[in-house]
């Protein structure tokens, strides 16, 4: 697949794409376009539909409704009428654009990586000699050249992952789909993988499904976030963080008590979720540190949802307007005084991608 | 053709690595030779013929090929390589025919391994080599059809056990339907129909040295029909939930 593509040309186009299973799980409806020159992270918790979406793109599954097109072609059909023969041909042509590494690195145990990748290259209609060369190139690119002639069944998890990634690169496909590709890779291998993907992402369309946020922020230029099979965010990493960030109050306490009961006690007193931040507590040399979402506190207590804490959320004793953050600080202070704890610091902080991801994929909006 | 060749080579390599293949092949040959020399008592008879040896082949070859086919698509499903195979730029026919070709090749190789038994019998008595050629043609046609039937069952089977049971059931039904019909006292037109679709009588005709084009056509048509059916089943599995 040596054809040059414009970066804005859609490599993958999904229109009202939907596939539901009898259990109710599945994905859709999804509307999105993926382009050449992008490294896209597909994020979501377990069961969000990441693998199903990838399987729809590869043609492993057919859509229940809507459509997916790979470089303008439909990747698969389950039509069996004589007229479907053309669609079978077109499906094979669409899959020529794709390189795919499925989750859990399924490999033929009786073959060596070289044999398996040569098979993949031959299935891409390459002559035998060219296929052998393509297999060797892909193995070296993925850092699996040293295990090329060992049986797949004897490989370590890390090496299996590398062979799986190499499998997606054989024959230079224009669209590379990697489903949880970094499982089993050590930090050095992971770094090499990041460099490889960044190199590929200059020209190709690369889609990586992961729930490792480090992977996503290190290499992706765009994120698609799935929850319960639906696309809940689509944009650049910074764009999603900015849009999803909400102001938090970071409270540091010296109490002599353990963190867990304090967390429970504070959450009960405020009536909103409180998240312990042990790393911050250790870093600051205090007994406990907690993050409390300002907007949820204000919302929970029937006040104006200020989000940024700028608008008036309450009144102080003298009747002056108080922001959401100030209301929250006052309540935390009252709680600490009541229990005899010492507040070492209270500061307003912004949530990071992890916190934004958690909110996008776990938290439910009111009434949801 | 290149893609069919790719699948054929891959499948042969996978089967080469399966110990079960060697065990099943050895059992097939051992049973056939044991039946011929010991139970039938070839050396103690006045007639030099290997027909009883070939007569024992249908059930043994059916079991052998069913075991081989258990290692194809159902095994791909079990270990997840099904997803690799189904997402490559192969047309449905490439995957089905390539896999069929590999199993048929192994079956042919196993039939070729019976040559020492037949040649040994030729040394002990005067065999009619024209009839022997017909018997080998019958065995090859039988292998082609049995493989197509087992591939048809294996494509849609969710597990290896179902693939094996399903294949054996369908094969024995097609092989022995006429004998069963006679046993239950089926008569008239119904018996003729059952006899026409049964495989064993046609195989018996061929190993008797009667080369009837209708018998040859029967095996060719049945093979093509089950292979086409396998392609259709392969395509429709894309609907499946996993």
Coordinates of C-alpha atoms in Angstrom, one line a residue:
Chain A
X1 CA 0.0 0.0 0.0
X2 CA 2.3 2.7 -1.2
X3 CA -0.5 5.1 -2.2
X4 CA 0.1 8.6 -0.8
X5 CA -2.9 10.2 1.1
X6 CA -3.8 13.6 2.1
X7 CA -3.7 14.0 5.9
X8 CA -7.3 15.2 5.9
X9 CA -8.6 12.4 3.8
X10 CA -10.7 10.0 6.1
X11 CA -8.8 6.8 6.7
X12 CA -11.7 5.4 8.7
X13 CA -15.2 6.8 8.6
X14 CA -17.9 5.7 11.0
X15 CA -21.5 6.7 10.5
X16 CA -24.1 5.9 13.2
X17 CA -22.0 2.7 13.6
X18 CA -23.7 0.4 16.1
X19 CA -23.4 -3.2 17.2
X20 CA -25.2 -4.6 20.2
X21 CA -25.1 -8.1 21.6
X22 CA -27.9 -10.1 23.2
X23 CA -26.4 -9.2 26.6
X24 CA -27.0 -5.5 25.8
X25 CA -23.2 -4.8 25.7
X26 CA -21.7 -3.4 22.5
X27 CA -21.0 0.0 21.0
X28 CA -22.8 2.8 19.2
X29 CA -24.1 4.8 17.7
X30 CA -20.7 6.2 16.9
X31 CA -19.9 9.0 14.5
X32 CA -16.2 9.7 13.9
X33 CA -13.6 10.1 11.2
X34 CA -9.9 9.1 11.6
X35 CA -7.3 10.6 9.4
X36 CA -3.8 9.9 8.1
X37 CA -1.1 11.5 10.1
X38 CA -2.9 11.0 13.5
X39 CA -2.1 8.8 16.4
X40 CA -5.4 8.3 18.1
X41 CA -5.9 6.8 21.6
X42 CA -9.1 4.8 22.2
X43 CA -9.7 5.1 25.9
X44 CA -12.3 3.6 28.1
X45 CA -12.7 1.2 31.1
X46 CA -13.1 -2.5 30.7
X47 CA -16.3 -3.3 28.8
X48 CA -16.6 0.1 27.3
X49 CA -16.6 -1.3 23.8
X50 CA -13.0 -0.6 22.6
X51 CA -12.3 -4.1 21.2
X52 CA -15.8 -4.3 19.7
X53 CA -15.2 -1.0 17.9
X54 CA -11.8 -2.2 16.6
X55 CA -13.4 -5.5 15.5
X56 CA -16.0 -3.5 13.5
X57 CA -13.3 -1.5 11.8
X58 CA -11.4 -4.7 10.8
X59 CA -14.4 -6.4 9.5
X60 CA -14.1 -9.2 12.1
X61 CA -17.7 -8.2 13.1
X62 CA -20.3 -6.7 10.9
X63 CA -22.3 -3.6 12.1
X64 CA -25.9 -4.1 13.5
X65 CA -26.7 -0.6 12.1
X66 CA -24.8 2.3 10.4
X67 CA -21.6 1.8 8.6
X68 CA -17.8 1.8 8.8
X69 CA -15.6 2.5 5.8
X70 CA -11.9 1.9 5.5
X71 CA -10.4 4.2 2.8
X72 CA -13.9 4.4 1.5
X73 CA -14.4 0.6 1.3
X74 CA -16.6 -1.6 3.5
X75 CA -14.3 -4.1 5.3
X76 CA -16.8 -7.0 5.6
X77 CA -20.1 -8.3 4.8
X78 CA -22.0 -11.3 6.0
X79 CA -24.1 -11.4 2.9
X80 CA -24.1 -14.8 1.2
X81 CA -26.2 -14.2 -1.9
X82 CA -24.3 -14.8 -5.2
X83 CA -24.2 -11.0 -5.6
X84 CA -22.2 -10.7 -2.4
X85 CA -19.1 -12.1 -4.1
X86 CA -18.3 -8.5 -5.2
X87 CA -18.6 -7.4 -1.5
X88 CA -16.2 -10.2 -0.4
X89 CA -13.7 -8.9 -2.9
X90 CA -14.2 -5.3 -1.7
X91 CA -13.9 -6.4 1.9
X92 CA -10.5 -8.0 1.2
X93 CA -9.5 -4.8 -0.6
X94 CA -10.4 -2.7 2.4
X95 CA -8.5 -5.0 4.7
X96 CA -5.4 -4.5 2.6
X97 CA -5.2 -1.0 4.1
X98 CA -5.3 -2.4 7.6
X99 CA -2.6 -3.8 9.9
X100 CA -4.2 -5.2 13.1
X101 CA -2.7 -6.4 16.4
X102 CA -5.6 -8.0 18.4
X103 CA -5.7 -8.0 22.2
X104 CA -3.7 -10.7 24.1
X105 CA -1.4 -11.3 21.1
X106 CA -2.9 -14.4 19.6
X107 CA -0.2 -16.3 17.7
X108 CA 0.1 -19.7 16.1
X109 CA 2.1 -21.7 18.7
X110 CA 3.5 -24.1 16.2
X111 CA 4.9 -21.4 13.9
X112 CA 7.9 -19.1 14.5
X113 CA 7.4 -15.4 14.3
X114 CA 9.1 -15.4 10.9
X115 CA 6.7 -18.0 9.6
X116 CA 3.7 -16.3 11.0
X117 CA 4.6 -12.9 9.6
X118 CA 5.5 -14.4 6.2
X119 CA 2.0 -15.9 6.2
X120 CA 0.5 -12.5 7.0
X121 CA 2.6 -10.9 4.2
X122 CA 1.6 -13.7 1.7
X123 CA -2.1 -13.2 2.7
X124 CA -1.5 -9.6 1.7
X125 CA -0.8 -11.0 -1.8
X126 CA 3.0 -10.5 -1.7
X127 CA 5.2 -13.0 -3.6
X128 CA 7.1 -15.4 -1.3
X129 CA 10.5 -13.7 -1.4
X130 CA 9.0 -10.2 -0.9
X131 CA 6.9 -11.6 1.9
X132 CA 9.9 -13.0 3.7
X133 CA 11.7 -9.7 3.4
X134 CA 8.6 -7.8 4.6
X135 CA 8.4 -10.2 7.6
X136 CA 12.0 -9.6 8.5
X137 CA 11.6 -5.8 8.2
X138 CA 8.5 -5.8 10.5
X139 CA 10.2 -8.0 13.1
X140 CA 13.2 -5.7 13.3
X141 CA 11.0 -2.6 13.4
X142 CA 9.1 -4.0 16.4
X143 CA 12.3 -5.1 18.1
X144 CA 11.5 -8.8 17.7
X145 CA 14.3 -9.7 15.3
X146 CA 16.2 -11.7 17.9
X147 CA 13.3 -14.2 18.4
X148 CA 12.4 -14.5 14.8
X149 CA 13.2 -18.2 14.6
X150 CA 11.9 -19.4 18.0
X151 CA 8.5 -21.1 18.2
X152 CA 5.7 -18.6 19.2
X153 CA 4.6 -21.0 21.8
X154 CA 7.9 -20.6 23.7
X155 CA 8.0 -16.8 23.7
X156 CA 7.7 -14.6 26.8
X157 CA 4.7 -12.2 27.1
X158 CA 6.8 -9.2 26.2
X159 CA 8.1 -10.9 23.0
X160 CA 4.6 -12.1 22.1
X161 CA 3.5 -8.5 22.3
X162 CA 6.3 -7.4 20.1
X163 CA 5.6 -10.1 17.5
X164 CA 1.9 -9.0 17.7
X165 CA 2.9 -5.4 17.0
X166 CA 5.2 -6.6 14.1
X167 CA 2.2 -8.5 12.7
X168 CA 0.3 -5.2 12.3
X169 CA 3.2 -3.6 10.5
X170 CA 3.8 -6.3 7.8
X171 CA 3.3 -5.1 4.3
X172 CA 3.3 -1.4 5.3
X173 CA -0.4 -0.9 5.8
X174 CA -1.7 2.6 5.8
X175 CA -4.0 2.2 8.8
X176 CA -2.6 0.5 12.0
X177 CA -5.0 -0.7 14.7
X178 CA -3.4 -1.9 18.0
X179 CA -5.7 -3.3 20.7
X180 CA -4.0 -3.0 24.1
X181 CA -0.5 -3.4 22.5
X182 CA 1.7 -2.7 25.5
X183 CA 0.8 -5.6 27.8
X184 CA 4.0 -7.3 28.9
X185 CA 6.4 -4.7 27.7
X186 CA 9.0 -3.5 30.1
X187 CA 9.7 0.3 30.5
X188 CA 12.6 0.2 27.9
X189 CA 10.5 -1.7 25.4
X190 CA 7.6 0.6 26.0
X191 CA 9.8 3.6 25.2
X192 CA 10.9 2.0 22.0
X193 CA 7.2 1.3 21.2
X194 CA 6.4 5.0 21.8
X195 CA 9.2 6.0 19.4
X196 CA 8.0 3.6 16.8
X197 CA 4.4 4.8 17.0
X198 CA 5.4 8.5 16.8
X199 CA 7.4 7.6 13.7
X200 CA 4.5 5.8 12.1
X201 CA 2.0 8.5 13.1
X202 CA 3.7 11.0 10.9
X203 CA 2.2 9.5 7.8
X204 CA -0.2 6.7 8.8
X205 CA -3.4 6.5 10.7
X206 CA -2.6 4.8 14.0
X207 CA -5.4 3.8 16.5
X208 CA -4.3 2.4 19.9
X209 CA -6.8 1.1 22.4
X210 CA -5.6 1.3 25.9
X211 CA -6.6 2.1 29.5
X212 CA -3.0 3.1 30.3
X213 CA -3.2 6.9 30.4
X214 CA 0.6 7.1 30.3
X215 CA 0.5 5.5 26.8
X216 CA -2.2 7.8 25.7
X217 CA -0.6 11.1 26.8
X218 CA 2.9 10.0 25.6
X219 CA 2.0 9.2 22.0
X220 CA -1.5 10.2 21.0
X221 CA -2.4 13.4 19.2
X222 CA -6.1 12.7 19.6
X223 CA -8.2 10.8 22.1
X224 CA -11.6 9.0 21.7
X225 CA -13.1 8.2 25.0
X226 CA -15.8 5.5 25.2
X227 CA -18.2 4.8 28.0
X228 CA -20.8 2.1 27.9
X229 CA -20.2 1.8 24.1
X230 CA -20.8 5.5 23.5
X231 CA -18.3 8.2 22.5
X232 CA -18.2 10.7 25.4
X233 CA -15.1 12.7 24.3
X234 CA -13.2 13.2 21.0
X235 CA -10.4 15.7 20.7
X236 CA -6.7 16.5 21.4
X237 CA -5.3 15.4 24.8
X238 CA -5.0 19.0 26.0
X239 CA -8.4 19.9 24.6
X240 CA -10.1 17.1 26.5
X241 CA -8.2 17.9 29.7
X242 CA -9.1 21.6 29.5
X243 CA -12.8 20.9 28.7
X244 CA -13.1 18.2 31.4
X245 CA -11.1 19.8 34.1
X246 CA -12.9 21.0 37.2
X247 CA -11.6 22.9 40.1
X248 CA -10.7 20.9 43.1
X249 CA -9.9 21.8 46.7
X250 CA -6.7 20.1 48.0
X251 CA -6.8 19.8 51.8
X252 CA -3.8 18.7 53.8
X253 CA -4.3 17.5 57.4
X254 CA -2.3 16.6 60.4
X255 CA -4.5 14.6 62.7
X256 CA -2.6 11.5 64.0
X257 CA -5.4 9.5 62.6
X258 CA -5.3 7.1 59.6
X259 CA -6.2 8.3 56.1
X260 CA -9.1 5.9 55.4
X261 CA -11.4 6.7 58.4
X262 CA -10.7 10.4 57.9
X263 CA -11.7 10.2 54.2
X264 CA -14.9 8.4 55.2
X265 CA -15.7 10.9 57.9
X266 CA -15.0 14.0 55.8
X267 CA -17.1 12.6 52.9
X268 CA -20.0 12.0 55.3
X269 CA -19.7 15.5 56.8
X270 CA -19.6 17.2 53.4
X271 CA -22.1 14.8 51.7
X272 CA -19.9 14.6 48.6
X273 CA -17.2 12.2 47.4
X274 CA -13.7 12.8 48.8
X275 CA -10.7 11.3 47.2
X276 CA -7.5 10.5 49.2
X277 CA -4.3 11.6 47.5
X278 CA -1.6 9.6 49.4
X279 CA 1.1 10.6 47.0
X280 CA 0.5 14.3 47.8
X281 CA 0.3 13.5 51.5
X282 CA 3.7 11.8 51.4
X283 CA 5.2 14.6 49.3
X284 CA 4.0 17.3 51.7
X285 CA 4.9 15.3 54.9
X286 CA 1.3 15.3 56.3
X287 CA -0.9 12.5 57.6
X288 CA -3.5 12.8 54.9
X289 CA -4.4 14.8 51.8
X290 CA -7.8 14.9 50.1
X291 CA -9.2 16.2 46.8
X292 CA -12.8 17.5 46.8
X293 CA -14.6 18.6 43.7
X294 CA -15.9 22.1 44.2
X295 CA -18.7 22.0 41.7
X296 CA -20.2 18.8 43.1
X297 CA -20.1 20.2 46.6
X298 CA -22.0 23.3 45.5
X299 CA -24.4 21.2 43.4
X300 CA -25.0 18.7 46.2
X301 CA -26.0 21.4 48.6
X302 CA -28.5 23.1 46.3
X303 CA -26.4 26.1 45.5
X304 CA -25.5 27.6 42.2
X305 CA -23.2 25.3 40.3
X306 CA -20.2 27.6 39.8
X307 CA -17.9 25.1 38.2
X308 CA -15.0 27.6 38.3
X309 CA -16.1 28.8 41.7
X310 CA -16.4 32.4 40.3
X311 CA -20.1 33.1 40.8
X312 CA -21.8 33.6 44.1
X313 CA -22.5 30.3 45.8
X314 CA -23.4 31.4 49.2
X315 CA -23.3 34.2 51.8
X316 CA -21.0 34.7 54.7
X317 CA -22.1 35.8 58.2
X318 CA -21.9 39.4 57.1
X319 CA -24.1 38.6 54.1
X320 CA -21.2 39.0 51.6
X321 CA -21.1 36.8 48.5
X322 CA -19.0 33.6 48.7
X323 CA -17.6 31.6 45.8
X324 CA -18.2 27.8 45.7
X325 CA -14.6 27.2 46.8
X326 CA -15.0 29.5 49.8
X327 CA -18.2 27.7 50.8
X328 CA -16.3 24.4 50.7
X329 CA -13.3 25.8 52.6
X330 CA -15.6 27.0 55.4
X331 CA -17.3 23.6 55.7
X332 CA -13.9 21.7 55.7
X333 CA -12.6 24.2 58.3
X334 CA -15.7 23.7 60.6
X335 CA -15.3 19.9 60.3
X336 CA -11.6 20.1 61.2
X337 CA -12.2 22.3 64.2
X338 CA -15.0 20.1 65.5
X339 CA -12.7 17.0 65.4
X340 CA -9.6 18.8 66.6
X341 CA -7.6 18.2 63.4
X342 CA -5.0 20.7 62.1
X343 CA -5.3 21.9 58.6
X344 CA -1.9 22.5 57.2
X345 CA -3.0 23.8 53.8
X346 CA -6.0 24.2 51.6
X347 CA -5.4 25.2 47.9
X348 CA -7.4 25.2 44.7
X349 CA -6.0 22.9 42.1
X350 CA -7.0 21.7 38.6
X351 CA -7.7 18.0 37.9
X352 CA -5.3 16.1 35.6
X353 CA -6.1 13.7 32.7
X354 CA -6.5 10.8 35.1
X355 CA -9.2 12.7 37.0
X356 CA -10.9 13.9 33.8
X357 CA -10.8 10.3 32.5
X358 CA -12.3 9.0 35.7
X359 CA -15.1 11.5 35.5
X360 CA -15.8 10.9 31.8
X361 CA -15.9 7.1 32.2
X362 CA -17.2 6.4 35.7
X363 CA -19.1 9.3 37.1
X364 CA -22.8 9.7 36.3
X365 CA -24.3 13.1 35.6
X366 CA -27.3 13.9 37.9
X367 CA -30.4 12.1 36.7
X368 CA -28.4 9.7 34.6
Chain B
X1 CA -4.1 -18.5 -5.9
X2 CA -1.2 -16.9 -4.0
X3 CA -3.5 -16.4 -1.0
X4 CA -4.8 -19.9 -1.1
X5 CA -1.2 -21.1 -1.2
X6 CA -0.4 -18.9 1.8
X7 CA -3.2 -20.5 3.9
X8 CA -2.3 -24.0 2.7
X9 CA 1.3 -23.6 3.7
X10 CA 0.4 -22.1 7.1
X11 CA -2.1 -24.8 7.8
X12 CA 0.4 -27.6 6.9
X13 CA 3.0 -26.0 9.2
X14 CA 0.4 -25.9 12.1
X15 CA -0.6 -29.5 11.4
X16 CA 3.1 -30.5 11.3
X17 CA 3.5 -29.2 14.8
X18 CA 0.5 -31.2 16.1
X19 CA 1.5 -34.4 17.8
X20 CA -2.2 -35.5 17.5
X21 CA -1.7 -35.7 13.8
X22 CA 1.1 -38.3 14.1
X23 CA -0.8 -40.3 16.7
X24 CA -4.0 -40.4 14.5
X25 CA -2.0 -41.3 11.4
X26 CA -0.2 -44.1 13.1
X27 CA -3.4 -45.5 14.5
X28 CA -5.1 -45.3 11.1
X29 CA -2.3 -47.3 9.5
X30 CA -2.0 -49.8 12.3
X31 CA -5.7 -50.5 12.4
X32 CA -5.9 -51.0 8.6
X33 CA -2.8 -53.3 8.5
X34 CA -4.0 -55.3 11.6
X35 CA -7.5 -55.8 10.1
X36 CA -6.0 -56.9 6.7
X37 CA -3.3 -59.3 7.9
X38 CA -4.7 -60.5 11.1
X39 CA -8.5 -60.3 11.1
X40 CA -9.1 -60.9 7.4
X41 CA -6.1 -63.3 7.3
X42 CA -4.7 -62.3 3.8
X43 CA -1.8 -64.8 3.9
X44 CA -4.1 -67.8 4.7
X45 CA -6.5 -67.2 1.7
X46 CA -6.3 -68.4 -1.8
X47 CA -7.4 -65.1 -3.4
X48 CA -4.8 -62.3 -3.8
X49 CA -6.8 -59.1 -3.3
X50 CA -6.4 -56.0 -1.2
X51 CA -10.1 -55.1 -1.5
X52 CA -10.8 -55.9 2.2
X53 CA -8.0 -53.5 3.2
X54 CA -9.6 -50.7 1.2
X55 CA -12.9 -51.8 2.5
X56 CA -11.7 -50.9 6.0
X57 CA -10.6 -47.4 4.9
X58 CA -13.9 -45.4 5.0
X59 CA -14.6 -45.5 8.7
X60 CA -10.9 -45.2 9.6
X61 CA -10.2 -42.3 7.2
X62 CA -13.4 -40.6 8.3
X63 CA -12.2 -40.6 11.9
X64 CA -8.7 -39.5 11.0
X65 CA -9.9 -36.6 8.8
X66 CA -12.4 -35.5 11.5
X67 CA -9.6 -35.4 14.1
X68 CA -7.5 -33.3 11.7
X69 CA -10.3 -30.9 11.0
X70 CA -10.8 -30.4 14.7
X71 CA -7.4 -28.8 14.6
X72 CA -8.4 -26.2 11.9
X73 CA -11.1 -23.6 12.5
X74 CA -12.2 -24.7 15.9
X75 CA -8.6 -24.6 17.1
X76 CA -8.2 -21.1 15.6
X77 CA -11.3 -20.0 17.6
X78 CA -9.9 -21.6 20.8
X79 CA -6.6 -19.8 20.8
X80 CA -7.8 -16.5 19.3
X81 CA -5.9 -16.7 16.0
X82 CA -9.4 -16.8 14.4
X83 CA -9.3 -13.0 14.8
X84 CA -5.9 -12.8 13.0
X85 CA -7.2 -15.0 10.1
X86 CA -10.5 -13.1 9.7
X87 CA -8.9 -9.7 9.6
X88 CA -6.4 -10.5 6.9
X89 CA -7.2 -9.4 3.3
X90 CA -8.3 -13.0 2.4
X91 CA -11.5 -13.7 0.6
X92 CA -13.7 -16.4 2.2
X93 CA -12.8 -18.9 -0.4
X94 CA -9.1 -18.4 0.1
X95 CA -9.3 -19.4 3.8
X96 CA -11.7 -22.3 3.3
X97 CA -10.0 -23.8 0.2
X98 CA -6.5 -23.2 1.6
X99 CA -7.4 -25.1 4.8
X100 CA -9.2 -27.8 2.9
X101 CA -6.1 -28.2 0.7
X102 CA -3.9 -28.7 3.7
X103 CA -6.1 -31.3 5.3
X104 CA -6.6 -33.1 2.0
X105 CA -2.8 -33.1 1.5
X106 CA -2.2 -34.8 4.8
X107 CA -5.0 -37.3 4.0
X108 CA -3.3 -38.0 0.7
X109 CA 0.0 -38.4 2.4
X110 CA -1.6 -40.9 4.8
X111 CA -3.1 -42.9 1.9
X112 CA 0.3 -42.9 0.3
X113 CA 1.7 -44.5 3.5
X114 CA -0.5 -47.5 2.8
X115 CA 1.6 -48.3 -0.2
X116 CA 4.0 -50.6 1.7
X117 CA 1.0 -52.7 2.9
X118 CA -0.3 -53.0 -0.7
X119 CA 3.2 -53.7 -2.2
X120 CA 3.8 -56.3 0.6
X121 CA 0.6 -58.0 -0.4
X122 CA 1.8 -57.8 -4.0
X123 CA 4.9 -59.8 -3.1
X124 CA 2.9 -62.5 -1.4
X125 CA 0.4 -63.0 -4.2
X126 CA -0.5 -61.9 -7.8
X127 CA -2.5 -58.7 -7.5
X128 CA -4.5 -57.2 -10.3
X129 CA -2.7 -53.8 -10.4
X130 CA -5.5 -52.2 -12.5
X131 CA -8.0 -53.0 -9.7
X132 CA -5.5 -51.6 -7.2
X133 CA -5.3 -48.3 -9.1
X134 CA -9.1 -48.1 -9.0
X135 CA -9.0 -48.8 -5.3
X136 CA -6.5 -45.9 -4.8
X137 CA -8.7 -43.6 -6.9
X138 CA -11.7 -44.6 -4.7
X139 CA -9.6 -43.8 -1.6
X140 CA -8.6 -40.4 -3.0
X141 CA -12.1 -39.5 -4.0
X142 CA -13.3 -40.6 -0.6
X143 CA -10.6 -38.5 1.1
X144 CA -11.6 -35.4 -0.9
X145 CA -15.3 -35.7 0.0
X146 CA -14.8 -36.6 3.7
X147 CA -12.4 -33.6 4.0
X148 CA -15.0 -31.3 2.5
X149 CA -17.7 -32.5 4.9
X150 CA -15.4 -32.2 7.9
X151 CA -14.4 -28.7 6.9
X152 CA -18.0 -27.7 6.4
X153 CA -18.8 -28.9 10.0
X154 CA -15.6 -27.4 11.5
X155 CA -16.1 -23.8 10.1
X156 CA -19.2 -23.2 12.2
X157 CA -18.3 -25.4 15.2
X158 CA -17.8 -23.4 18.4
X159 CA -15.5 -26.1 20.0
X160 CA -13.3 -28.9 18.9
X161 CA -15.6 -31.5 20.6
X162 CA -18.6 -30.3 18.6
X163 CA -16.5 -30.3 15.4
X164 CA -15.5 -33.9 16.0
X165 CA -18.9 -35.2 17.0
X166 CA -20.6 -33.3 14.2
X167 CA -18.2 -34.5 11.6
X168 CA -18.5 -38.2 12.7
X169 CA -22.2 -38.0 12.8
X170 CA -22.6 -36.5 9.4
X171 CA -20.0 -38.7 7.8
X172 CA -21.4 -41.9 9.2
X173 CA -24.9 -40.9 8.2
X174 CA -23.8 -40.3 4.6
X175 CA -21.6 -43.4 4.5
X176 CA -23.9 -45.9 6.0
X177 CA -27.4 -44.6 5.3
X178 CA -28.1 -47.3 2.7
X179 CA -27.1 -50.1 5.1
X180 CA -29.2 -48.6 7.9
X181 CA -32.2 -48.2 5.4
X182 CA -31.9 -51.9 4.6
X183 CA -31.7 -52.8 8.3
X184 CA -34.9 -51.0 9.2
X185 CA -36.6 -52.6 6.2
X186 CA -37.0 -49.5 4.0
X187 CA -38.2 -50.6 0.6
X188 CA -39.2 -49.3 -2.8
X189 CA -38.4 -45.8 -4.0
X190 CA -37.3 -44.5 -0.5
X191 CA -34.7 -47.2 -0.4
X192 CA -33.4 -46.3 -3.9
X193 CA -33.2 -42.6 -2.9
X194 CA -31.2 -43.5 0.3
X195 CA -28.9 -45.7 -1.7
X196 CA -28.3 -43.0 -4.3
X197 CA -27.1 -40.5 -1.6
X198 CA -25.1 -43.0 0.4
X199 CA -21.4 -43.0 0.0
X200 CA -20.4 -46.5 1.0
X201 CA -22.1 -48.4 -1.9
X202 CA -20.4 -46.1 -4.5
X203 CA -17.1 -46.5 -2.8
X204 CA -17.6 -50.3 -2.8
X205 CA -18.4 -50.2 -6.6
X206 CA -15.1 -48.3 -7.2
X207 CA -12.9 -50.7 -5.2
X208 CA -14.5 -53.6 -7.0
X209 CA -12.9 -52.2 -10.1
X210 CA -16.1 -50.8 -11.6
X211 CA -15.2 -47.3 -12.8
X212 CA -18.6 -45.6 -13.3
X213 CA -18.5 -41.9 -14.1
X214 CA -21.7 -41.5 -12.1
X215 CA -19.8 -42.6 -9.0
X216 CA -16.9 -40.3 -9.7
X217 CA -19.3 -37.4 -10.4
X218 CA -21.1 -38.2 -7.1
X219 CA -17.9 -37.6 -5.1
X220 CA -16.9 -34.5 -7.1
X221 CA -20.3 -32.9 -6.8
X222 CA -20.6 -33.7 -3.0
X223 CA -17.1 -32.3 -2.4
X224 CA -17.9 -29.1 -4.3
X225 CA -21.3 -28.7 -2.6
X226 CA -19.8 -29.1 1.0
X227 CA -17.0 -26.7 0.1
X228 CA -19.4 -24.1 -1.1
X229 CA -21.5 -24.6 2.0
X230 CA -18.3 -24.1 4.1
X231 CA -17.6 -20.8 2.4
X232 CA -21.2 -19.6 3.1
X233 CA -20.8 -20.7 6.8
X234 CA -17.5 -18.9 7.0
X235 CA -19.0 -15.7 5.8
X236 CA -22.0 -15.8 8.0
X237 CA -19.9 -16.2 11.2
X238 CA -19.1 -12.5 11.0
X239 CA -22.5 -11.9 12.6
X240 CA -21.5 -13.8 15.7
X241 CA -21.2 -12.3 19.2
X242 CA -18.0 -13.5 20.8

